[in-house]
Structures are given as structure tokens and as C-alpha cells.
Amino acid sequence: MKRFEIIDHTADISIKAYGKSLKELFRNAAFGMFNILADLEGITTSTSLELKLDAPDKEELLIEWLDELLYNFYTKQLIFCDFDITELTDKNLTAKVKGRFIGENKNRLKTEIKAATRHDLHITKKEDTYEVRIVFDV
Amino acid sequence: MGNEWQGPLEKIDAYRWMIPQTYANGMKVPGMIYADENLLKSIKRDRAPQQVSNAAFLPGIVKYSFAMPDIHWGYGLPIGGVVATDIEAGGVITPGGVGFDICCGLRLLRSNLTEKEVRPKLDNLIHALFSNVPAGVGSKSNIKVNAAEEEKIMVKGARWAVEKGFGTKEDLERTEDGGCMEGADASHVSDRAFERGSNQSGTLGSGNHFLEVQIVDEVYDDNAAGILGLDKGAITVMIHCGSRGFGHQVCSDYSKGMVRALSKYNINVPDRQLACAPVNSPEGKAYIAAMKCAANYAWNNRQCLMHKVRGVFEKVFEAGQKDLGMALVWDVAHNIAKFEKYNINGKDKLLCVHRKGATRAFGPDNPAVPGIYRKIGQPVIIPGDMGRNSYVLVGTKKAEEETFGSTCHGAGRLMSRKAAANAPERHTLLRDLEAKGIKVMAAGRGTLAEEAPYAYKNVNEVVDVVHNAGISKKVCRMRPIGVIKG
């Protein structure tokens, strides 16, 4: 199963993320987002961060998750590539994320993402696979 | 893709197409798209018309859910969307109708320089601009401010930069709203937005943001061009950028809050990115106060950027900016909500006008247009793609009567970034641009191909529609000779 794929969107960048579980879907959505931001090929991790988030439903929680990672990317200057979600319900998420400082990895940077949008955001389950399409404002 | 528009589009005349209110249960007004037959073909290919219809659900919307000819699929409102709501009637404001890049806009500088003087130094000039103007993902500035100083930027806008010596009083007169929206209140801005904004004043960013050196190559209105200082053959500089991480964070913060307010106000919108609250609600007021901070941040950012550009020109051409005649022509915001009075069915109403990828286009004699330009109407700056043209237009009375004083904001994308990055033309892109005499430098990997001319609609067609529909008027056209992409 693909983790995510880039799909056509006229102005911005859109991905479709997949997962056998909701946890895997969230992990792959984050992985997809960081693949737009930077070249993750062969990157290793050097630091980690613990996150605890809540939201009224799973779609809002997904946006909260991506927003939180983006905020940390810009302010802590961290490229994340490893997302260990330890707890996930429709309203709560606990995770340990690992990454590397941008510093000497500047040449990995690709496209600036302004935000993950809520446009047409629906988490669906087809047979036993979760999927979601996310439009990023770039 | 399944994105093709299947709904009705009724032809009103050669440049106006209506989505009837009956198209979707819940539309409060019809949709109105400005386009000609040719542009309409590409408009129908993506989901932008659906977004025009979605926006018609917004409580308090008046007249039409408008879309300009550069309309394309965005999030919430389409890019090129104009929506006005009646504040007294419970009209709403939506962060999705402004966008994440609050007060993204354009600034145009003129000069006394000609192509003959610039061409021999073009390589030097573009390299110097590239190394002095921070561009690319998360670009940071040498202008770093503490929280107290950042709050001043939010309240003062471009005036902050001018007080620091980064520009002149004349610059402020030539900026929409004088480069400062009244009513900005930093107490409604999150710590996170403060944090992200602390080191980004004077940075270009990435995506479609750019800095371009151009030549005025065609003048359509000698009188207006003369007043704007845009003679045929003159070198101009165009800057496109917005409120950087600061504005993006403000929009993220408030989009989240608005989703949670939907049930409180019993509002039903077909897309969560259109989450909104009444202008006069606590949620609406808080967003507006923060949005104004971000708008002011953007105007200050463009002022700081222009200061850096002037410094580079002074060095490269070994002359002062006054001798070089590097005056600001105008600065427009094209992602913003404004509060403006219009006559609706014989009554004067205060409306909340969302322009998302649309430009204000006030006509002659409008008191919001500064004295120097009042006779000709407000300047409108329309960038094209990096291989074709850009335009300066002026607003019209007809725009005030018809589109809440609004017109288009650019060429509008035709192709997705993915399709553009994979197009066969990408291999010869730099060579093709160089053959046209255009020197290009880009900070981001892949940005160049994603932003290639073939990814955009032909700006000449887009501008012809707004000109022929009478919602703005052509003054002059520029062509690029040097481009810096974020």
C-alpha cells in the first residue's frame, strides 16, 4: 500500500494519504506533508518531541496534528520524518516525533507550506483502508 | 479527475456567466463569473465554479458570489473570489475568504532607468537582488524584532519601516490604506504568531512569490501612465509577497476557532474552510482585529523588501535612489476583507468585502484613492507569469457599481504544480526564458518548473476580460527581464 500520493490541484498542493488504521493514516499524512517541505531521502533523526493534542472530531484532530508539526518545523527549525503515534482516538492524540535540525540540511528544503486547509477534508474508510485528501496552501 | 463542472452556467453577455441560485439548495444568491468563452473552458475544468456556489451559502451575502476571470480552484473561496456580506443583517466574515496569506499583495516601483542602461548590468543586478533579499522556505531576515517592536509593526504597518528609515512618507501615500488598517489589536494575536513573525520582515518566502525587474513595453492610456510615472521603456520592479508565517498562523488560529463557532451561530456551510462567524460577534471581531495586524505586517514586509531593493539598485548603478527615480507607484492587497459602504437596493449599507485573489479597483473621485491618483482612479497591479506580461490598470465607477469595486489579481493558474513539474517543456524552460532575454534565479528546488509560464493562463486574455467588462481599464503593460523566485 502506498503511504501517500500527490494529486492534482490547480493552485496548491494536494495529497491523498492512506492507512490500515487511523494511526497509520495520521502518520502517513504527516510523512506526505514533510515530503512536500523537504527531501527526506536518507535523512536520519537526531532529536525528538512529544506532542499531546485534542480536537472535537477526527478531521479537526488531523488538521491540529499537521498544524502542530508545521509550527514546530518553522519555529524549532526541525524536519520531521518519524512519527510514532502512541495514542489516538477521534478526539485525542499523543505522539513522539523525531527529526533533524534544518541547519546543515538546508539543501533538502523544497516548497514552503503555509497551512493544511480544511477544504473538502473527509476521512473515509474503504474496505479496510482509511484515506483522506488534504489540500495544502503553498 | 471528476472535477469537471457539470452544473449550469448561464450566459449573461460576452463576459458574464451566472450560476443560478437554484443550482444548490442553500445558496443565498446566484454566482457570477467574469470570463470569455475561451477562459471559461479552463475554468470549467476544475472545482472553482463549485467553490463559487459554496461561497453563496455564507450568511448575509449580498448581490452575487463573484469570481474574476483569473478564478481557479483554491480552498474555501476560490482564488479570484469576491464576496460581500451585509453586517447589519448578520453578515459573516470567514478566514477562508481571506486566505492564509493575509494581505498578500503587489508593489510596483518605477525608475528613470532604461533597458540600455540595465541590460549590461543585468547579471550583477539579479545576483545582488538574490543575495540581498531573503527568499525560499521559511526565509529569515536581518530585521529581527522583539515582541514589543513586533506589536508596533502590527499597529503601524508600513509606517513602522518608514519611521526606521526604510522608505519615505511618499511611499505611504502610494500604498492601499496608507499601509495601515486602523483597528489592529495585538491582544488578539497568539504567541505563536508573534513567534513566527519575529524574524520575517523583509523576506519574500516561496511558492508564487517573486521579485521581477521589468520594462514598460506598451502604454494604452498616456494620461494615466504619465500620472503614474510609467513611461514606455522605463524599468520597473514588481514585488509579490504577503504576511509570511505571521499571517499564516493568524489564519490557522482563527480557522480553528470559527469551525467551533459554526454550531453556536447555527451556520451551515458546505466546506469547513468557509467556517465563519457574524462580523459583529466576539469571534468575528477578534479575527478582524488579528487580520488587521497581519495586513499591517504584510504592508510593512513589502516596505522593508522595497527598501532592500532600492539599496541594491543604488549599489549596482552607483547612484542615489532619488537620481534613479525609484518611486513607489502603488501597493495593492489582494487577499483581504475590507469594510466599505455600498448602495444596495437604494440603501447605503456597510459591507464586509472579502477579496481573495482579487484586487480593489475604486474608480476616479473615490475618497479612498489618494489625491495624486484621484482623477484617474486607483491603480491596479496585475502580474502575469515569468515569461509573458504584467499590467497596470486603474479602477472604474462601473466596478464600484457592479463588483464592490473589485477586479482580477493575476493570470491565474491553468495547470497543477504536479503537472507543471512533469511537463516536457520543463527541460528547456531556463533556455527558453534566456532566449527571450529573461534572467531567472530561484531559491526553491522545483519552484521554477512549478511556476513556469505554461502553468498559467495567458494574462493578456484575463486582462482583456476585465477591461472589456469595464471593471478596470488598461494603462500599460510590462515584460520581465529579470526574475527572482522564492
Short mmCIF file of C-alpha atoms in Angstrom, two decimals, chain A residues 17-98:
data_model
loop_
_atom_site.label_atom_id
_atom_site.label_comp_id
_atom_site.label_asym_id
_atom_site.label_seq_id
_atom_site.Cartn_x
_atom_site.Cartn_y
_atom_site.Cartn_z
CA ALA A 17 -2.86 9.67 2.39
CA TYR A 18 -3.68 6.04 3.20
CA GLY A 19 -3.55 3.83 6.28
CA LYS A 20 -4.68 0.42 7.53
CA SER A 21 -5.53 2.15 10.78
CA LEU A 22 -6.30 5.73 11.77
CA LYS A 23 -2.86 5.89 13.39
CA GLU A 24 -1.20 4.88 10.15
CA LEU A 25 -3.31 7.40 8.23
CA PHE A 26 -2.19 10.24 10.52
CA ARG A 27 1.43 9.07 10.30
CA ASN A 28 1.32 8.94 6.51
CA ALA A 29 -0.40 12.33 6.21
CA ALA A 30 2.44 13.88 8.23
CA PHE A 31 5.01 11.99 6.17
CA GLY A 32 3.36 13.28 2.98
CA MET A 33 3.43 16.85 4.24
CA PHE A 34 7.13 16.69 5.12
CA ASN A 35 7.85 15.17 1.71
CA ILE A 36 6.47 18.37 0.17
CA LEU A 37 8.51 20.55 2.52
CA ALA A 38 11.80 18.69 2.16
CA ASP A 39 13.67 15.85 0.53
CA LEU A 40 13.53 13.08 3.18
CA GLU A 41 15.60 10.54 1.22
CA GLY A 42 18.21 9.04 3.55
CA ILE A 43 17.61 11.56 6.35
CA THR A 44 18.37 10.35 9.89
CA THR A 45 16.93 11.66 13.13
CA SER A 46 18.80 13.49 15.88
CA THR A 47 16.12 14.91 18.15
CA SER A 48 12.57 14.22 19.27
CA LEU A 49 9.50 15.99 20.54
CA GLU A 50 6.41 14.80 22.41
CA LEU A 51 3.00 16.09 21.37
CA LYS A 52 -0.39 15.82 23.06
CA LEU A 53 -3.34 17.22 21.12
CA ASP A 54 -7.11 17.30 21.25
CA ALA A 55 -9.93 18.39 18.93
CA PRO A 56 -13.72 17.95 18.57
CA ASP A 57 -13.53 15.28 15.82
CA LYS A 58 -11.03 13.28 13.78
CA GLU A 59 -10.85 15.71 10.85
CA GLU A 60 -10.13 18.62 13.17
CA LEU A 61 -7.62 16.46 15.03
CA LEU A 62 -5.82 15.74 11.76
CA ILE A 63 -5.55 19.48 10.99
CA GLU A 64 -4.42 20.13 14.58
CA TRP A 65 -1.72 17.47 14.15
CA LEU A 66 -0.43 18.85 10.85
CA ASP A 67 -0.60 22.46 12.12
CA GLU A 68 1.37 21.50 15.22
CA LEU A 69 4.09 19.85 13.14
CA LEU A 70 4.27 22.82 10.76
CA TYR A 71 4.56 25.25 13.66
CA ASN A 72 7.45 23.22 15.08
CA PHE A 73 9.08 22.96 11.64
CA TYR A 74 9.14 26.75 11.29
CA THR A 75 9.90 27.78 14.86
CA LYS A 76 12.17 24.96 16.07
CA GLN A 77 13.65 24.54 12.59
CA LEU A 78 13.07 20.78 12.59
CA ILE A 79 12.47 18.50 9.63
CA PHE A 80 10.38 15.61 10.97
CA CYS A 81 10.44 12.19 9.33
CA ASP A 82 9.50 9.69 12.06
CA PHE A 83 6.04 9.85 13.61
CA ASP A 84 5.33 7.47 16.47
CA ILE A 85 1.68 7.92 17.43
CA THR A 86 1.28 6.18 20.77
CA GLU A 87 -2.36 7.01 21.40
CA LEU A 88 -5.12 8.04 19.02
CA THR A 89 -8.87 8.39 19.39
CA ASP A 90 -11.26 10.59 17.37
CA LYS A 91 -10.52 13.43 19.76
CA ASN A 92 -7.07 12.86 21.30
CA LEU A 93 -3.59 12.22 20.03
CA THR A 94 -0.30 11.51 21.79
CA ALA A 95 2.86 11.14 19.73
CA LYS A 96 6.62 11.17 19.79
CA VAL A 97 8.01 12.70 16.61
CA LYS A 98 11.62 12.58 15.53
#
